[in-house]
Amino acid sequence: MAFSTNFKVLGTMTTTLLLLTAVKASIAIPSTGTTSLREEAHKKNITIGSGAINPTYLEDPVFAAVLAEQFNSLHPENEMKWSFINPSPGHYNWDPIDRLVDFANEHDMLVKGHGLISSCCNPDFVVNITNPEALRAAMTTHFEAIMHRYEGRIDRWDVVTEALKTMGGGLNANDFSRQLGSGYINEAFRIARAASPRAKLYINENQVEVLPGKRQELQDLVSGLVADGVPIDGVALQMHITEVAPVPGVITDMVRFYKALGLQVEIAEMDVHTLNKTLETQIYGAVIKEALEAGITDISFWGFTDKHAYTWVPGAKPLMFDENYKPKGAFYATHSALEDFVDEC
Ligand code: XIL
């Protein structure tokens, strides 16, 4: 009896496996004709990721297949920003991030946290706090809830995103600086470190690769944090590039500067916004090559398919795969940079 029941279970499992294999085989993924980015990255101990992963995109089997095939890390788009994940006191939308974390686990990928303090998206209950102590308490509750839930499954976090004004010229005024002054950055890192002692903690910033004044401001800000003993592990360069490539050497200089402070630099959200496809390909290749040679070991893009691109340049298609998941020049330039890279350390 027991034997026949087990036999039935085995039979059902075999059928399920056969069905899964059939479904997989029926997904038409355009071939790149190469190894995957993740295979090349793995050979050199590089983390190669895609951010801007809205968990609903995973319902598209081709999206899910290309993501898992090409990348060994992922992070969310907006789903971890405060108003998305915690719209009212005590209420957390865990499902979207759980979905990402489960997917990553199934496909042996890392997950990065993005949006603990972001430049947008704070719920009314946070915006309406008028007392610094209450805001500190809200930050602590929020960080602990999220970081504890994903302890051991999310290995690194953007703790503060876009602290500086977009074009430089001082700190962004936000819901946190209004109550806590510029010290909110310091406090956010301390709260994050207490909540997750082993995770890597990053400050995430845009445009510093193209704006020398802003680059200096970030260096001053981060040097100050380090001098104050703030628990920060690194700087996440967004690297959203519009038309103009960073001047050669700038990424290398930044890595050198932060390394001297004991910090890592990562590329966190790269994409290239231009209508010129040749330029797009060149920029992808040049940035990834320089980043790898400078010692950057963690590179993520802000998505990978133009089907789900976030762009401010009308008509631009900023990512490595087109809307139908066909690899573009940008993919091959990135792949070659990874393949050609020789780690001399
Ligand atoms: C963007 C999202 O992609 C958009 O959907 C949203 O409307 C605005 O925010 N830098 C960041 C990301 O750190 O969180 C931003 O994401 C893009 C710029």
CSV table of C-alpha atoms and ligand atoms in Angstrom, one decimal:
chain,number,residue,atom,x,y,z
A,1,MET,CA,0.0,0.0,0.0
A,2,ALA,CA,2.7,2.4,1.1
A,3,PHE,CA,4.8,1.3,-1.9
A,4,SER,CA,2.0,2.0,-4.3
A,5,THR,CA,1.3,5.5,-2.7
A,6,ASN,CA,5.0,6.3,-3.0
A,7,PHE,CA,5.0,5.1,-6.5
A,8,LYS,CA,2.1,7.4,-7.3
A,9,VAL,CA,3.9,10.4,-5.7
A,10,LEU,CA,7.0,9.5,-7.8
A,11,GLY,CA,4.8,9.3,-10.8
A,12,THR,CA,3.3,12.7,-10.1
A,13,MET,CA,6.8,14.2,-9.6
A,14,THR,CA,8.0,12.7,-12.8
A,15,THR,CA,5.1,14.2,-14.6
A,16,THR,CA,5.7,17.6,-13.0
A,17,LEU,CA,9.4,17.5,-14.0
A,18,LEU,CA,8.5,16.5,-17.6
A,19,LEU,CA,6.0,19.4,-17.7
A,20,LEU,CA,8.5,21.9,-16.3
A,21,THR,CA,11.1,20.7,-18.9
A,22,ALA,CA,8.5,21.1,-21.6
A,23,VAL,CA,7.6,24.6,-20.5
A,24,LYS,CA,11.3,25.6,-20.4
A,25,ALA,CA,11.9,24.1,-23.8
A,26,SER,CA,9.0,26.0,-25.2
A,27,ILE,CA,10.3,29.4,-24.0
A,28,ALA,CA,12.0,31.0,-26.9
A,29,ILE,CA,15.0,32.9,-25.6
A,30,PRO,CA,16.9,34.7,-28.3
A,31,SER,CA,20.4,33.2,-28.3
A,32,THR,CA,23.4,35.5,-27.6
A,33,GLY,CA,25.7,33.0,-29.3
A,34,THR,CA,28.1,33.5,-26.4
A,35,THR,CA,28.6,32.4,-22.8
A,36,SER,CA,26.4,34.4,-20.4
A,37,LEU,CA,27.5,37.5,-18.6
A,38,ARG,CA,27.2,35.6,-15.4
A,39,GLU,CA,29.4,32.8,-16.5
A,40,GLU,CA,32.2,35.2,-17.5
A,41,ALA,CA,31.7,37.1,-14.2
A,42,HIS,CA,31.9,34.0,-12.2
A,43,LYS,CA,35.3,33.1,-13.6
A,44,LYS,CA,36.6,36.4,-12.3
A,45,ASN,CA,34.6,36.6,-9.0
A,46,ILE,CA,32.5,39.5,-10.2
A,47,THR,CA,29.0,40.2,-9.2
A,48,ILE,CA,27.0,41.1,-12.2
A,49,GLY,CA,23.4,42.2,-11.5
A,50,SER,CA,20.3,43.8,-12.6
A,51,GLY,CA,18.4,46.3,-10.5
A,52,ALA,CA,15.0,47.7,-11.4
A,53,ILE,CA,13.5,44.3,-11.1
A,54,ASN,CA,9.8,44.9,-10.5
A,55,PRO,CA,8.7,41.4,-9.2
A,56,THR,CA,5.6,41.5,-11.5
A,57,TYR,CA,8.0,41.2,-14.5
A,58,LEU,CA,9.0,37.7,-13.4
A,59,GLU,CA,5.6,36.5,-14.5
A,60,ASP,CA,7.0,36.8,-18.1
A,61,PRO,CA,8.9,33.5,-18.4
A,62,VAL,CA,11.3,35.0,-20.9
A,63,PHE,CA,12.2,37.9,-18.6
A,64,ALA,CA,12.7,35.5,-15.8
A,65,ALA,CA,14.8,33.1,-17.9
A,66,VAL,CA,17.1,35.9,-19.2
A,67,LEU,CA,17.5,37.4,-15.8
A,68,ALA,CA,18.5,34.1,-14.2
A,69,GLU,CA,20.7,33.1,-17.2
A,70,GLN,CA,22.7,36.4,-17.4
A,71,PHE,CA,23.0,37.8,-13.9
A,72,ASN,CA,24.1,36.6,-10.5
A,73,SER,CA,22.5,39.4,-8.5
A,74,LEU,CA,19.2,41.4,-8.6
A,75,HIS,CA,17.6,44.2,-6.8
A,76,PRO,CA,14.1,45.8,-6.7
A,77,GLU,CA,13.0,49.0,-8.5
A,78,ASN,CA,10.6,50.8,-6.2
A,79,GLU,CA,9.2,48.0,-4.1
A,80,MET,CA,11.5,48.6,-1.2
A,81,LYS,CA,11.1,52.4,-1.1
A,82,TRP,CA,9.4,53.4,2.1
A,83,SER,CA,5.8,54.2,0.9
A,84,PHE,CA,5.8,51.0,-1.2
A,85,ILE,CA,6.9,48.5,1.5
A,86,ASN,CA,5.5,50.3,4.6
A,87,PRO,CA,2.7,52.6,3.6
A,88,SER,CA,1.2,52.9,7.1
A,89,PRO,CA,2.4,52.2,10.6
A,90,GLY,CA,2.9,48.5,11.1
A,91,HIS,CA,1.7,47.5,7.7
A,92,TYR,CA,4.4,45.9,5.4
A,93,ASN,CA,3.9,44.7,1.8
A,94,TRP,CA,6.3,41.8,2.0
A,95,ASP,CA,5.1,39.8,-1.0
A,96,PRO,CA,7.0,41.7,-3.8
A,97,ILE,CA,10.3,41.5,-2.1
A,98,ASP,CA,9.7,37.9,-0.8
A,99,ARG,CA,9.1,37.0,-4.5
A,100,LEU,CA,12.4,38.5,-5.5
A,101,VAL,CA,14.3,36.9,-2.7
A,102,ASP,CA,12.8,33.5,-3.5
A,103,PHE,CA,13.6,33.9,-7.2
A,104,ALA,CA,17.2,34.7,-6.3
A,105,ASN,CA,17.4,31.8,-4.0
A,106,GLU,CA,16.0,29.4,-6.7
A,107,HIS,CA,18.6,30.7,-9.2
A,108,ASP,CA,21.6,31.1,-6.9
A,109,MET,CA,21.6,34.8,-7.1
A,110,LEU,CA,22.5,37.6,-4.6
A,111,VAL,CA,20.0,40.2,-3.6
A,112,LYS,CA,20.8,43.8,-2.9
A,113,GLY,CA,18.5,46.0,-0.8
A,114,HIS,CA,17.6,49.4,-2.4
A,115,GLY,CA,15.6,52.2,-1.0
A,116,LEU,CA,15.9,52.3,2.8
A,117,ILE,CA,16.2,56.1,2.5
A,118,SER,CA,15.5,57.2,-1.0
A,119,SER,CA,14.9,60.6,-2.5
A,120,CYS,CA,11.2,60.0,-2.9
A,121,CYS,CA,8.3,57.9,-1.7
A,122,ASN,CA,7.8,58.5,2.0
A,123,PRO,CA,4.4,57.7,3.4
A,124,ASP,CA,2.3,60.4,5.1
A,125,PHE,CA,2.9,58.9,8.5
A,126,VAL,CA,6.6,59.6,8.1
A,127,VAL,CA,6.3,62.9,6.3
A,128,ASN,CA,4.0,64.2,9.0
A,129,ILE,CA,6.4,63.5,11.9
A,130,THR,CA,7.5,66.8,13.4
A,131,ASN,CA,9.7,65.6,16.2
A,132,PRO,CA,13.3,64.3,15.6
A,133,GLU,CA,13.0,61.7,18.3
A,134,ALA,CA,9.9,60.3,16.7
A,135,LEU,CA,11.6,60.2,13.3
A,136,ARG,CA,14.6,58.4,14.7
A,137,ALA,CA,12.3,55.8,16.2
A,138,ALA,CA,10.4,55.4,12.9
A,139,MET,CA,13.6,54.9,11.0
A,140,THR,CA,14.8,52.3,13.6
A,141,THR,CA,11.5,50.4,13.5
A,142,HIS,CA,11.5,50.5,9.7
A,143,PHE,CA,15.1,49.5,9.1
A,144,GLU,CA,14.8,46.7,11.7
A,145,ALA,CA,11.6,45.3,10.3
A,146,ILE,CA,13.1,45.0,6.8
A,147,MET,CA,16.7,44.2,7.6
A,148,HIS,CA,15.8,41.5,10.1
A,149,ARG,CA,13.3,39.9,7.8
A,150,TYR,CA,15.9,39.5,5.1
A,151,GLU,CA,18.9,38.9,7.3
A,152,GLY,CA,21.3,36.5,5.6
A,153,ARG,CA,19.4,36.7,2.3
A,154,ILE,CA,20.1,40.3,1.3
A,155,ASP,CA,23.8,40.9,1.6
A,156,ARG,CA,24.2,44.6,0.8
A,157,TRP,CA,22.1,47.7,1.0
A,158,ASP,CA,21.8,51.2,-0.4
A,159,VAL,CA,21.2,52.9,2.9
A,160,VAL,CA,20.9,56.5,1.7
A,161,THR,CA,20.2,57.2,-2.0
A,162,GLU,CA,20.8,60.6,-3.6
A,163,ALA,CA,21.9,62.6,-0.6
A,164,LEU,CA,23.2,65.3,-2.8
A,165,LYS,CA,21.3,67.7,-5.2
A,166,THR,CA,21.1,66.3,-8.7
A,167,MET,CA,23.5,68.8,-10.2
A,168,GLY,CA,25.5,69.2,-7.0
A,169,GLY,CA,25.5,72.3,-4.7
A,170,GLY,CA,24.7,70.8,-1.4
A,171,LEU,CA,22.5,68.2,0.3
A,172,ASN,CA,19.1,67.5,-1.0
A,173,ALA,CA,16.5,68.8,1.4
A,174,ASN,CA,14.3,65.8,2.3
A,175,ASP,CA,11.9,64.6,4.9
A,176,PHE,CA,14.9,63.4,7.0
A,177,SER,CA,17.2,66.4,6.8
A,178,ARG,CA,14.3,68.6,7.7
A,179,GLN,CA,14.0,67.0,11.1
A,180,LEU,CA,17.6,65.7,11.7
A,181,GLY,CA,19.7,68.1,9.7
A,182,SER,CA,22.6,66.7,7.6
A,183,GLY,CA,23.2,64.2,10.5
A,184,TYR,CA,20.4,62.0,9.2
A,185,ILE,CA,22.9,60.3,6.9
A,186,ASN,CA,25.2,59.4,9.8
A,187,GLU,CA,22.1,58.3,11.8
A,188,ALA,CA,20.7,56.1,9.0
A,189,PHE,CA,24.0,54.2,8.7
A,190,ARG,CA,24.3,53.6,12.4
A,191,ILE,CA,20.7,52.4,12.6
A,192,ALA,CA,21.3,50.1,9.6
A,193,ARG,CA,24.5,48.7,11.1
A,194,ALA,CA,22.8,48.0,14.4
A,195,ALA,CA,20.0,46.2,12.5
A,196,SER,CA,22.3,44.2,10.3
A,197,PRO,CA,25.8,43.9,11.6
A,198,ARG,CA,27.2,41.8,8.7
A,199,ALA,CA,25.6,43.4,5.7
A,200,LYS,CA,27.5,45.8,3.4
A,201,LEU,CA,26.2,49.4,3.6
A,202,TYR,CA,26.4,51.8,0.7
A,203,ILE,CA,25.7,55.4,0.0
A,204,ASN,CA,24.2,55.6,-3.5
A,205,GLU,CA,24.7,58.7,-5.7
A,206,ASN,CA,24.2,59.8,-9.3
A,207,GLN,CA,26.1,62.0,-11.7
A,208,VAL,CA,29.4,62.2,-9.8
A,209,GLU,CA,31.2,60.6,-12.8
A,210,VAL,CA,30.3,63.5,-15.0
A,211,LEU,CA,30.1,66.5,-12.6
A,212,PRO,CA,33.5,67.3,-11.0
A,213,GLY,CA,32.0,69.6,-8.4
A,214,LYS,CA,29.5,67.0,-7.3
A,215,ARG,CA,32.3,64.3,-7.3
A,216,GLN,CA,34.3,66.4,-4.9
A,217,GLU,CA,31.2,67.0,-2.7
A,218,LEU,CA,30.6,63.3,-2.4
A,219,GLN,CA,34.2,62.7,-1.6
A,220,ASP,CA,34.0,65.4,1.2
A,221,LEU,CA,30.8,64.0,2.5
A,222,VAL,CA,32.0,60.4,2.6
A,223,SER,CA,35.4,61.4,4.1
A,224,GLY,CA,33.5,63.2,6.8
A,225,LEU,CA,31.4,60.1,7.5
A,226,VAL,CA,34.5,57.9,7.8
A,227,ALA,CA,36.2,60.5,10.0
A,228,ASP,CA,33.2,60.4,12.3
A,229,GLY,CA,33.3,56.6,12.5
A,230,VAL,CA,30.1,56.1,10.6
A,231,PRO,CA,29.7,52.4,9.6
A,232,ILE,CA,29.7,52.7,5.8
A,233,ASP,CA,31.3,50.1,3.5
A,234,GLY,CA,31.2,51.8,0.2
A,235,VAL,CA,29.9,54.1,-2.5
A,236,ALA,CA,27.3,52.9,-5.1
A,237,LEU,CA,27.7,54.9,-8.3
A,238,GLN,CA,24.4,54.9,-10.1
A,239,MET,CA,26.0,55.5,-13.5
A,240,HIS,CA,22.9,56.6,-15.3
A,241,ILE,CA,24.7,58.0,-18.4
A,242,THR,CA,23.0,60.5,-20.7
A,243,GLU,CA,24.8,60.9,-24.0
A,244,VAL,CA,28.2,61.7,-22.6
A,245,ALA,CA,30.7,59.0,-21.4
A,246,PRO,CA,32.6,59.7,-18.2
A,247,VAL,CA,36.1,61.1,-19.0
A,248,PRO,CA,38.5,58.1,-19.0
A,249,GLY,CA,40.3,57.8,-15.7
A,250,VAL,CA,37.6,59.3,-13.6
A,251,ILE,CA,36.2,56.0,-12.4
A,252,THR,CA,39.7,54.8,-11.6
A,253,ASP,CA,40.4,58.0,-9.6
A,254,MET,CA,37.2,57.5,-7.6
A,255,VAL,CA,38.0,53.9,-6.8
A,256,ARG,CA,41.5,54.9,-5.7
A,257,PHE,CA,40.2,57.7,-3.5
A,258,TYR,CA,37.6,55.6,-1.7
A,259,LYS,CA,39.9,52.6,-1.4
A,260,ALA,CA,42.3,54.9,0.5
A,261,LEU,CA,39.4,55.5,2.9
A,262,GLY,CA,38.9,51.7,3.3
A,263,LEU,CA,35.8,51.7,1.1
A,264,GLN,CA,34.5,49.8,-1.9
A,265,VAL,CA,33.0,51.3,-5.0
A,266,GLU,CA,30.3,49.6,-7.0
A,267,ILE,CA,28.3,50.4,-10.1
A,268,ALA,CA,24.7,50.2,-9.0
A,269,GLU,CA,22.3,51.2,-11.8
A,270,MET,CA,24.1,51.6,-15.1
A,271,ASP,CA,22.2,52.4,-18.3
A,272,VAL,CA,22.9,54.6,-21.2
A,273,HIS,CA,20.4,57.1,-22.5
A,274,THR,CA,21.1,58.1,-26.1
A,275,LEU,CA,19.5,57.7,-29.5
A,276,ASN,CA,22.9,56.8,-30.9
A,277,LYS,CA,23.4,53.0,-30.8
A,278,THR,CA,27.1,53.1,-31.6
A,279,LEU,CA,27.7,55.5,-28.8
A,280,GLU,CA,25.6,53.4,-26.5
A,281,THR,CA,27.7,50.3,-27.3
A,282,GLN,CA,31.0,52.2,-26.9
A,283,ILE,CA,30.0,53.7,-23.5
A,284,TYR,CA,28.9,50.3,-22.1
A,285,GLY,CA,32.3,48.8,-23.2
A,286,ALA,CA,34.4,51.6,-22.0
A,287,VAL,CA,32.7,52.0,-18.6
A,288,ILE,CA,32.7,48.2,-17.8
A,289,LYS,CA,36.4,47.9,-19.0
A,290,GLU,CA,37.6,50.7,-16.8
A,291,ALA,CA,35.5,49.7,-13.8
A,292,LEU,CA,36.9,46.2,-13.9
A,293,GLU,CA,40.5,47.3,-14.4
A,294,ALA,CA,40.0,49.8,-11.5
A,295,GLY,CA,39.1,46.9,-9.2
A,296,ILE,CA,35.3,47.2,-9.1
A,297,THR,CA,33.9,43.8,-8.5
A,298,ASP,CA,30.2,44.6,-8.2
A,299,ILE,CA,28.4,45.9,-11.2
A,300,SER,CA,24.6,46.2,-11.7
A,301,PHE,CA,22.4,47.8,-14.4
A,302,TRP,CA,19.1,49.5,-14.1
A,303,GLY,CA,17.3,46.7,-15.8
A,304,PHE,CA,18.4,44.7,-18.8
A,305,THR,CA,15.6,44.8,-21.4
A,306,ASP,CA,14.3,47.9,-23.2
A,307,LYS,CA,10.8,46.4,-22.7
A,308,HIS,CA,11.0,47.8,-19.1
A,309,ALA,CA,13.3,50.8,-19.4
A,310,TYR,CA,13.2,53.9,-17.3
A,311,THR,CA,14.4,56.8,-19.4
A,312,TRP,CA,14.2,60.6,-19.5
A,313,VAL,CA,15.4,60.8,-23.1
A,314,PRO,CA,12.4,60.2,-25.4
A,315,GLY,CA,13.0,57.3,-27.7
A,316,ALA,CA,16.2,56.2,-25.9
A,317,LYS,CA,16.6,52.5,-25.3
A,318,PRO,CA,19.1,52.4,-22.5
A,319,LEU,CA,19.6,48.7,-21.8
A,320,MET,CA,21.6,45.6,-23.1
A,321,PHE,CA,18.7,43.6,-24.6
A,322,ASP,CA,16.0,45.0,-26.9
A,323,GLU,CA,12.2,44.8,-26.2
A,324,ASN,CA,12.2,41.2,-27.5
A,325,TYR,CA,15.2,40.2,-25.4
A,326,LYS,CA,17.5,40.2,-28.4
A,327,PRO,CA,21.1,41.1,-27.3
A,328,LYS,CA,22.3,44.5,-28.5
A,329,GLY,CA,25.7,45.9,-29.1
A,330,ALA,CA,25.8,47.0,-25.5
A,331,PHE,CA,25.5,43.3,-24.4
A,332,TYR,CA,28.4,42.3,-26.6
A,333,ALA,CA,30.6,45.2,-25.4
A,334,THR,CA,29.9,44.3,-21.8
A,335,HIS,CA,30.5,40.6,-22.5
A,336,SER,CA,33.8,41.3,-24.2
A,337,ALA,CA,34.9,43.6,-21.4
A,338,LEU,CA,34.2,40.8,-18.9
A,339,GLU,CA,35.8,38.1,-21.1
A,340,ASP,CA,38.9,40.1,-21.8
A,341,PHE,CA,39.4,41.3,-18.2
A,342,VAL,CA,42.5,39.9,-16.6
A,343,ASP,CA,42.5,40.2,-12.8
A,344,GLU,CA,46.0,41.0,-11.9
A,345,CYS,CA,45.5,41.3,-8.1
B,1,XIL,C1,13.3,55.2,-10.4
B,1,XIL,C2,12.4,54.1,-10.9
B,1,XIL,O1,13.0,53.3,-11.9
B,1,XIL,C3,11.1,54.8,-11.4
B,1,XIL,O2,10.1,53.8,-11.7
B,1,XIL,C4,10.6,55.8,-10.4
B,1,XIL,O3,9.5,56.5,-11.1
B,1,XIL,C5,11.6,56.8,-10.0
B,1,XIL,O4,12.7,56.0,-9.5
B,1,XIL,N1,18.0,56.2,-9.1
B,1,XIL,C6,17.5,55.4,-8.1
B,1,XIL,C7,16.3,54.6,-8.5
B,1,XIL,O5,18.2,55.1,-7.1
B,1,XIL,O6,15.6,54.3,-7.3
B,1,XIL,C8,15.5,55.4,-9.4
B,1,XIL,O7,14.4,54.5,-9.8
B,1,XIL,C9,16.3,55.8,-10.6
B,1,XIL,C10,17.4,56.7,-10.3
